[in-house]
Amino acid sequence: MSKIRTIQQHIHDQERLFPGATGDFTALLTSLVLSAKIISREVNKAGLANILGETDNINTHGETVTKLDEYAQQTICRAIGYSGQTCIMASEESEDIIPMPAGSKRGKYVLMFDPLDGSSNIDVNASIGTIFSIHRKVSVGAGDGSLEDCLQPGSRQVAAGYFIYGSSTMMVYTTGDGVHGFTLDPSLGEFLLSHENIRTPARGKIYSINEGNQQKWDAPTRRYIDYLKQDEKEQGRPYSLRYIGSLVSDFHRNLLKGGIFLYPGPKGKLRLLYEASPLAMVVEQAGGAASTGTERILDLQPQSLHQKVPLIIGSKDDVAQYEQFCKEALATAGD
Ligand code: AHM
Ligand code: MG
């Protein structure tokens, strides 16, 4: 008989693994789970509620922000801002760091998030998600956090994960003790443990990349993708292309089935703090890998809040092979 466990019970057990735990971490994740339930409810109503379409607002990256992005951003800020567990936040949708509201208690955690990733998919009913990354405050003193607290390497995350609003709503998270998935039962309003200790296959059969960008790819990426398309006998297995254009969805599928997702250089599009780092922690905890092609994502020292990085993420052997293409390109350039 399989056990029934709620996310709350699971988080509580995870917190007990930290010596000297105070319950703050459980409270923070509980607030995050609440925000996700509210966002999920709104996403599910999106087709009905006549709230689709784009606002006149443009986000930090010059992209149009849809109303649900704003809603998700505000929901998380309201739920976490007053929870008393954080000292500073940062979001893909805010240009600057987000201070805690006046009069609210300051805590020891730092939350960074992408409130609604893949939002261009909202009005075609494809899956989208919320990504989160949690660090401990490192700046001196109690009280408000600062930019320094946000610009920490991913290897220092204490927890990371995502919510995916798909055929069902799921939460996938890690505190550094494996990766666990929970599915929301809407009738109960509870996330129930559905995927315990997720392990991603060492090698996959799927590659996910925006092929329309081929002209912009760097040379190793072009060579690698050509290689994947070669005859099965050349590269060992047939690869299928699967690309939704919603990072959480592409990542989640590849995590479960095995595969490689690429948003390559030279510049990349995805953000280190809100997308690459949290998913890198998840994938490594599941036995996979995340790289820029030449460096491990979790080792990167962030330089700015909205820094973009090339992101190659997924099954360990696939990512290692891509890195090998990058190494060979560098060696050839040095000849
Ligand atoms: P967003 O954070 O503005 O939604 O953009 C990020 C999204 C990712 O979900 C996805 O992987 C990528 O952009 C797709 O980009 P492209 O349309 O260039 O392939
Ligand atoms: Mg995003």
CSV table of C-alpha atoms and ligand atoms in Angstrom, one decimal:
chain,number,residue,atom,x,y,z
A,1,MET,CA,0.0,0.0,0.0
A,2,SER,CA,1.5,3.4,-0.9
A,3,LYS,CA,1.6,6.1,1.7
A,4,ILE,CA,-0.3,9.4,1.5
A,5,ARG,CA,1.8,12.4,2.4
A,6,THR,CA,1.1,16.1,2.0
A,7,ILE,CA,3.6,18.7,1.1
A,8,GLN,CA,3.3,20.2,4.5
A,9,GLN,CA,4.3,16.9,6.2
A,10,HIS,CA,7.2,16.5,3.8
A,11,ILE,CA,8.6,20.0,4.3
A,12,HIS,CA,8.3,19.6,8.0
A,13,ASP,CA,10.4,16.4,7.8
A,14,GLN,CA,12.9,18.1,5.5
A,15,GLU,CA,13.3,21.0,8.0
A,16,ARG,CA,14.1,18.5,10.7
A,17,LEU,CA,17.2,17.5,8.8
A,18,PHE,CA,18.7,21.0,9.5
A,19,PRO,CA,20.3,21.2,12.9
A,20,GLY,CA,18.8,24.1,15.0
A,21,ALA,CA,15.7,24.4,12.7
A,22,THR,CA,13.2,27.0,13.9
A,23,GLY,CA,10.2,26.3,11.7
A,24,ASP,CA,10.9,29.4,9.6
A,25,PHE,CA,11.8,27.3,6.5
A,26,THR,CA,8.6,25.4,6.8
A,27,ALA,CA,6.6,28.6,7.2
A,28,LEU,CA,8.3,30.1,4.1
A,29,LEU,CA,7.6,27.1,1.9
A,30,THR,CA,4.0,27.0,3.2
A,31,SER,CA,3.5,30.6,2.1
A,32,LEU,CA,5.0,29.7,-1.3
A,33,VAL,CA,2.7,26.8,-1.6
A,34,LEU,CA,-0.3,29.0,-0.8
A,35,SER,CA,0.8,31.5,-3.5
A,36,ALA,CA,1.0,28.6,-6.0
A,37,LYS,CA,-2.5,27.4,-5.2
A,38,ILE,CA,-3.8,30.9,-5.8
A,39,ILE,CA,-1.9,31.3,-9.1
A,40,SER,CA,-3.0,27.8,-10.2
A,41,ARG,CA,-6.6,28.7,-9.6
A,42,GLU,CA,-6.2,31.8,-11.7
A,43,VAL,CA,-4.3,30.1,-14.5
A,44,ASN,CA,-7.1,27.5,-14.7
A,45,LYS,CA,-9.6,30.2,-15.1
A,46,ALA,CA,-7.6,32.1,-17.6
A,47,GLY,CA,-9.6,31.0,-20.6
A,48,LEU,CA,-12.9,31.9,-18.9
A,49,ALA,CA,-12.1,35.1,-17.1
A,50,ASN,CA,-11.5,37.3,-20.1
A,51,ILE,CA,-8.2,38.4,-18.6
A,52,LEU,CA,-6.1,37.4,-21.5
A,53,GLY,CA,-4.2,39.7,-23.7
A,54,GLU,CA,-1.2,41.9,-23.1
A,55,THR,CA,-1.0,45.1,-21.0
A,56,ASP,CA,0.9,48.2,-22.1
A,57,ASN,CA,3.5,47.3,-19.5
A,58,ILE,CA,6.8,46.1,-20.7
A,59,ASN,CA,9.1,44.2,-18.3
A,60,THR,CA,12.8,44.8,-17.6
A,61,HIS,CA,13.8,42.8,-20.7
A,62,GLY,CA,11.6,44.8,-23.0
A,63,GLU,CA,9.1,41.9,-23.3
A,64,THR,CA,5.4,42.4,-23.0
A,65,VAL,CA,4.0,41.3,-19.6
A,66,THR,CA,0.6,39.7,-19.6
A,67,LYS,CA,-1.8,40.3,-16.8
A,68,LEU,CA,-1.4,36.8,-15.3
A,69,ASP,CA,2.4,37.6,-14.9
A,70,GLU,CA,1.5,40.6,-12.9
A,71,TYR,CA,-1.1,38.7,-10.9
A,72,ALA,CA,1.5,35.9,-10.1
A,73,GLN,CA,4.1,38.5,-9.1
A,74,GLN,CA,1.7,40.3,-6.8
A,75,THR,CA,0.4,37.1,-5.2
A,76,ILE,CA,3.9,35.9,-4.3
A,77,CYS,CA,5.0,39.4,-3.0
A,78,ARG,CA,1.9,39.6,-0.8
A,79,ALA,CA,2.1,36.0,0.5
A,80,ILE,CA,5.8,36.1,1.2
A,81,GLY,CA,6.3,39.8,2.0
A,82,TYR,CA,4.2,39.6,5.2
A,83,SER,CA,5.3,36.0,6.2
A,84,GLY,CA,8.2,37.2,8.2
A,85,GLN,CA,10.7,34.7,6.9
A,86,THR,CA,12.4,36.7,4.2
A,87,CYS,CA,14.7,39.8,4.3
A,88,ILE,CA,14.8,40.5,0.6
A,89,MET,CA,13.3,39.2,-2.7
A,90,ALA,CA,14.0,39.5,-6.4
A,91,SER,CA,11.9,38.5,-9.4
A,92,GLU,CA,12.3,38.3,-13.1
A,93,GLU,CA,9.5,40.8,-13.4
A,94,SER,CA,11.1,43.5,-11.2
A,95,GLU,CA,14.0,45.6,-12.2
A,96,ASP,CA,15.3,46.0,-8.7
A,97,ILE,CA,15.4,44.0,-5.5
A,98,ILE,CA,12.1,43.8,-3.7
A,99,PRO,CA,12.3,45.1,-0.1
A,100,MET,CA,10.0,43.7,2.6
A,101,PRO,CA,6.9,45.8,3.2
A,102,ALA,CA,7.1,48.4,5.9
A,103,GLY,CA,6.3,47.1,9.4
A,104,SER,CA,6.6,43.5,8.5
A,105,LYS,CA,9.0,41.2,10.3
A,106,ARG,CA,12.4,40.5,8.6
A,107,GLY,CA,13.6,36.9,8.4
A,108,LYS,CA,16.8,35.1,7.4
A,109,TYR,CA,15.9,33.9,4.0
A,110,VAL,CA,16.2,35.4,0.5
A,111,LEU,CA,13.6,34.4,-2.2
A,112,MET,CA,14.2,34.8,-5.9
A,113,PHE,CA,11.5,33.7,-8.4
A,114,ASP,CA,10.2,33.8,-11.9
A,115,PRO,CA,6.5,34.3,-11.1
A,116,LEU,CA,5.1,32.9,-14.4
A,117,ASP,CA,7.6,31.4,-16.7
A,118,GLY,CA,6.6,30.6,-20.3
A,119,SER,CA,3.8,33.2,-20.1
A,120,SER,CA,3.6,33.5,-23.9
A,121,ASN,CA,2.0,30.1,-23.7
A,122,ILE,CA,-1.0,31.2,-21.5
A,123,ASP,CA,-3.4,32.0,-24.3
A,124,VAL,CA,-2.7,28.7,-26.1
A,125,ASN,CA,-3.4,26.6,-23.0
A,126,ALA,CA,0.1,25.2,-22.8
A,127,SER,CA,1.7,24.5,-19.4
A,128,ILE,CA,3.5,27.3,-17.6
A,129,GLY,CA,5.2,27.5,-14.2
A,130,THR,CA,6.6,29.4,-11.3
A,131,ILE,CA,10.3,28.8,-10.4
A,132,PHE,CA,11.8,29.6,-7.0
A,133,SER,CA,15.2,29.8,-5.4
A,134,ILE,CA,15.9,30.2,-1.7
A,135,HIS,CA,19.2,31.4,-0.1
A,136,ARG,CA,20.2,32.3,3.4
A,137,LYS,CA,21.0,36.0,4.2
A,138,VAL,CA,24.7,36.6,4.1
A,139,SER,CA,24.9,40.4,4.5
A,140,VAL,CA,25.9,41.6,7.9
A,141,GLY,CA,23.3,42.3,10.5
A,142,ALA,CA,19.7,41.4,11.0
A,143,GLY,CA,16.9,43.3,9.2
A,144,ASP,CA,16.7,44.1,5.5
A,145,GLY,CA,18.7,42.1,3.0
A,146,SER,CA,20.6,43.6,0.1
A,147,LEU,CA,21.8,43.0,-3.4
A,148,GLU,CA,24.7,41.0,-2.0
A,149,ASP,CA,22.2,38.4,-0.6
A,150,CYS,CA,20.7,37.9,-4.0
A,151,LEU,CA,24.0,37.6,-5.9
A,152,GLN,CA,25.1,34.3,-4.4
A,153,PRO,CA,26.2,31.3,-6.5
A,154,GLY,CA,23.6,28.6,-7.0
A,155,SER,CA,25.7,26.2,-5.0
A,156,ARG,CA,24.6,28.1,-1.9
A,157,GLN,CA,20.9,27.6,-2.4
A,158,VAL,CA,19.1,26.0,0.5
A,159,ALA,CA,16.1,25.0,-1.6
A,160,ALA,CA,14.9,25.4,-5.1
A,161,GLY,CA,12.1,24.1,-7.3
A,162,TYR,CA,9.1,24.9,-9.4
A,163,PHE,CA,5.3,24.7,-9.7
A,164,ILE,CA,4.0,23.5,-13.1
A,165,TYR,CA,0.5,24.5,-14.1
A,166,GLY,CA,-0.2,21.7,-16.5
A,167,SER,CA,-2.8,18.9,-16.9
A,168,SER,CA,-2.4,18.9,-13.2
A,169,THR,CA,-0.6,21.3,-11.0
A,170,MET,CA,2.6,20.0,-9.5
A,171,MET,CA,5.3,21.1,-7.2
A,172,VAL,CA,8.8,19.7,-7.6
A,173,TYR,CA,11.4,20.8,-5.0
A,174,THR,CA,14.7,20.0,-3.4
A,175,THR,CA,16.4,21.0,-0.2
A,176,GLY,CA,19.6,19.1,-1.2
A,177,ASP,CA,18.2,15.8,-0.1
A,178,GLY,CA,16.8,14.5,-3.4
A,179,VAL,CA,14.0,15.8,-5.6
A,180,HIS,CA,10.4,15.2,-4.7
A,181,GLY,CA,7.2,15.9,-6.7
A,182,PHE,CA,3.7,16.6,-5.4
A,183,THR,CA,0.5,16.8,-7.3
A,184,LEU,CA,-2.3,19.2,-6.3
A,185,ASP,CA,-5.6,17.5,-5.6
A,186,PRO,CA,-7.9,20.4,-6.3
A,187,SER,CA,-10.8,18.9,-4.4
A,188,LEU,CA,-8.7,18.8,-1.2
A,189,GLY,CA,-6.6,21.8,-1.9
A,190,GLU,CA,-3.6,19.7,-0.9
A,191,PHE,CA,-0.3,18.8,-2.8
A,192,LEU,CA,0.1,15.1,-2.3
A,193,LEU,CA,3.4,13.2,-2.7
A,194,SER,CA,3.3,11.6,-6.1
A,195,HIS,CA,6.9,11.4,-7.3
A,196,GLU,CA,9.3,10.5,-4.5
A,197,ASN,CA,13.0,10.8,-5.0
A,198,ILE,CA,13.0,11.6,-8.7
A,199,ARG,CA,16.0,10.3,-10.6
A,200,THR,CA,16.6,11.5,-14.2
A,201,PRO,CA,18.0,8.9,-16.7
A,202,ALA,CA,21.8,9.3,-17.2
A,203,ARG,CA,21.1,9.5,-21.0
A,204,GLY,CA,17.9,10.6,-22.8
A,205,LYS,CA,16.4,10.4,-26.2
A,206,ILE,CA,15.0,13.9,-26.3
A,207,TYR,CA,16.6,17.2,-27.2
A,208,SER,CA,14.9,20.5,-26.7
A,209,ILE,CA,16.0,23.7,-28.4
A,210,ASN,CA,14.5,26.5,-30.5
A,211,GLU,CA,15.6,25.3,-33.9
A,212,GLY,CA,14.5,28.7,-35.4
A,213,ASN,CA,17.5,30.3,-33.8
A,214,GLN,CA,20.0,28.1,-35.6
A,215,GLN,CA,21.7,31.0,-37.3
A,216,LYS,CA,22.4,32.6,-33.9
A,217,TRP,CA,23.8,29.5,-32.2
A,218,ASP,CA,27.5,29.2,-31.5
A,219,ALA,CA,29.6,26.7,-33.5
A,220,PRO,CA,29.7,23.9,-30.9
A,221,THR,CA,25.9,23.9,-30.6
A,222,ARG,CA,25.5,23.7,-34.4
A,223,ARG,CA,27.9,20.8,-34.5
A,224,TYR,CA,26.2,19.0,-31.6
A,225,ILE,CA,22.7,19.3,-32.9
A,226,ASP,CA,23.9,18.1,-36.4
A,227,TYR,CA,25.4,15.1,-34.6
A,228,LEU,CA,22.2,14.3,-32.8
A,229,LYS,CA,20.4,14.2,-36.1
A,230,GLN,CA,22.9,11.9,-37.7
A,231,ASP,CA,22.0,8.3,-38.4
A,232,GLU,CA,21.3,6.3,-35.3
A,233,LYS,CA,24.3,4.1,-35.9
A,234,GLU,CA,26.6,7.2,-35.7
A,235,GLN,CA,25.5,8.5,-32.3
A,236,GLY,CA,24.0,5.4,-30.7
A,237,ARG,CA,20.3,6.3,-30.4
A,238,PRO,CA,17.6,8.1,-32.2
A,239,TYR,CA,16.9,11.5,-30.7
A,240,SER,CA,13.5,13.2,-30.9
A,241,LEU,CA,13.0,17.0,-30.8
A,242,ARG,CA,10.5,18.2,-28.3
A,243,TYR,CA,10.2,21.9,-27.6
A,244,ILE,CA,7.2,23.7,-26.0
A,245,GLY,CA,9.0,27.0,-25.4
A,246,SER,CA,8.0,27.0,-21.8
A,247,LEU,CA,11.1,26.2,-19.8
A,248,VAL,CA,9.4,24.6,-16.8
A,249,SER,CA,7.4,22.2,-19.1
A,250,ASP,CA,10.4,21.3,-21.3
A,251,PHE,CA,12.5,20.8,-18.2
A,252,HIS,CA,9.9,18.8,-16.3
A,253,ARG,CA,9.4,16.4,-19.2
A,254,ASN,CA,13.1,15.9,-19.7
A,255,LEU,CA,13.6,15.4,-16.0
A,256,LEU,CA,11.2,12.5,-15.9
A,257,LYS,CA,12.0,11.0,-19.3
A,258,GLY,CA,15.6,11.9,-19.8
A,259,GLY,CA,17.0,14.4,-22.4
A,260,ILE,CA,18.8,17.6,-22.9
A,261,PHE,CA,17.4,21.2,-23.0
A,262,LEU,CA,19.6,23.8,-24.6
A,263,TYR,CA,19.3,27.6,-24.7
A,264,PRO,CA,22.8,28.1,-25.9
A,265,GLY,CA,25.4,30.9,-26.3
A,266,PRO,CA,26.9,33.0,-27.2
A,267,LYS,CA,24.5,35.1,-25.0
A,268,GLY,CA,21.6,32.9,-24.0
A,269,LYS,CA,18.2,34.1,-23.0
A,270,LEU,CA,17.5,32.6,-19.7
A,271,ARG,CA,18.3,34.3,-16.4
A,272,LEU,CA,20.8,32.8,-14.0
A,273,LEU,CA,19.1,33.7,-10.8
A,274,TYR,CA,15.4,32.9,-11.6
A,275,GLU,CA,15.7,30.1,-14.1
A,276,ALA,CA,19.1,28.5,-14.5
A,277,SER,CA,20.3,28.2,-10.9
A,278,PRO,CA,17.1,26.8,-9.3
A,279,LEU,CA,16.6,24.2,-12.1
A,280,ALA,CA,20.4,23.4,-12.0
A,281,MET,CA,20.0,22.5,-8.3
A,282,VAL,CA,17.0,20.4,-9.0
A,283,VAL,CA,18.6,18.5,-11.9
A,284,GLU,CA,21.8,17.8,-10.0
A,285,GLN,CA,19.8,16.5,-7.1
A,286,ALA,CA,18.1,14.2,-9.5
A,287,GLY,CA,21.4,12.9,-10.9
A,288,GLY,CA,21.6,15.2,-14.0
A,289,ALA,CA,23.8,18.2,-14.9
A,290,ALA,CA,23.5,21.9,-15.8
A,291,SER,CA,26.2,23.8,-17.6
A,292,THR,CA,26.9,26.8,-19.8
A,293,GLY,CA,28.9,24.4,-22.0
A,294,THR,CA,32.1,25.3,-20.3
A,295,GLU,CA,31.1,25.9,-16.6
A,296,ARG,CA,28.8,24.3,-14.1
A,297,ILE,CA,25.8,26.6,-13.6
A,298,LEU,CA,25.9,26.2,-9.8
A,299,ASP,CA,29.5,27.5,-9.7
A,300,LEU,CA,28.8,30.8,-11.4
A,301,GLN,CA,29.1,34.0,-9.4
A,302,PRO,CA,26.2,36.2,-10.4
A,303,GLN,CA,27.3,39.7,-11.5
A,304,SER,CA,23.8,41.3,-11.7
A,305,LEU,CA,20.2,40.6,-10.9
A,306,HIS,CA,19.1,39.9,-14.5
A,307,GLN,CA,22.2,38.3,-15.9
A,308,LYS,CA,21.5,35.9,-18.7
A,309,VAL,CA,23.5,32.7,-19.2
A,310,PRO,CA,23.6,29.9,-21.8
A,311,LEU,CA,21.8,27.0,-20.3
A,312,ILE,CA,22.4,23.3,-21.2
A,313,ILE,CA,20.6,21.1,-18.7
A,314,GLY,CA,19.3,17.6,-18.4
A,315,SER,CA,20.7,14.0,-18.4
A,316,LYS,CA,24.2,13.8,-17.2
A,317,ASP,CA,25.8,12.0,-20.1
A,318,ASP,CA,24.0,14.2,-22.7
A,319,VAL,CA,25.3,17.4,-21.0
A,320,ALA,CA,28.8,15.9,-20.7
A,321,GLN,CA,28.8,15.2,-24.4
A,322,TYR,CA,27.7,18.7,-25.3
A,323,GLU,CA,30.6,20.0,-23.1
A,324,GLN,CA,32.9,17.8,-25.0
A,325,PHE,CA,31.8,19.5,-28.2
A,326,CYS,CA,32.6,22.9,-26.5
A,327,LYS,CA,36.1,21.6,-25.4
A,328,GLU,CA,36.9,20.4,-28.9
A,329,ALA,CA,35.8,23.8,-30.4
A,330,LEU,CA,38.1,25.6,-27.9
A,331,ALA,CA,41.0,23.3,-28.6
A,332,THR,CA,40.6,23.8,-32.4
A,333,ALA,CA,40.4,27.5,-31.9
A,334,GLY,CA,43.7,27.4,-29.9
A,335,ASP,CA,45.5,25.5,-32.6
B,1,AHM,P1,9.7,34.2,-20.0
B,1,AHM,O1,10.4,34.1,-18.6
B,1,AHM,O2,9.6,35.6,-20.4
B,1,AHM,O3,8.4,33.4,-20.0
B,1,AHM,O4,10.7,33.6,-21.1
B,1,AHM,C1,11.4,32.4,-20.8
B,1,AHM,C2,10.9,31.4,-21.8
B,1,AHM,C3,11.2,30.0,-21.3
B,1,AHM,O5,10.1,29.5,-20.6
B,1,AHM,C4,11.5,29.3,-22.6
B,1,AHM,O6,12.4,28.2,-22.4
B,1,AHM,C5,12.1,30.3,-23.5
B,1,AHM,O7,11.6,31.5,-23.0
B,1,AHM,C6,11.6,30.1,-24.9
B,1,AHM,O8,12.3,31.1,-25.6
B,1,AHM,P2,12.1,31.1,-27.2
B,1,AHM,O9,10.7,31.5,-27.5
B,1,AHM,O10,13.1,32.1,-27.7
B,1,AHM,O11,12.5,29.7,-27.7
B,2,MG,MG,11.1,33.1,-17.3
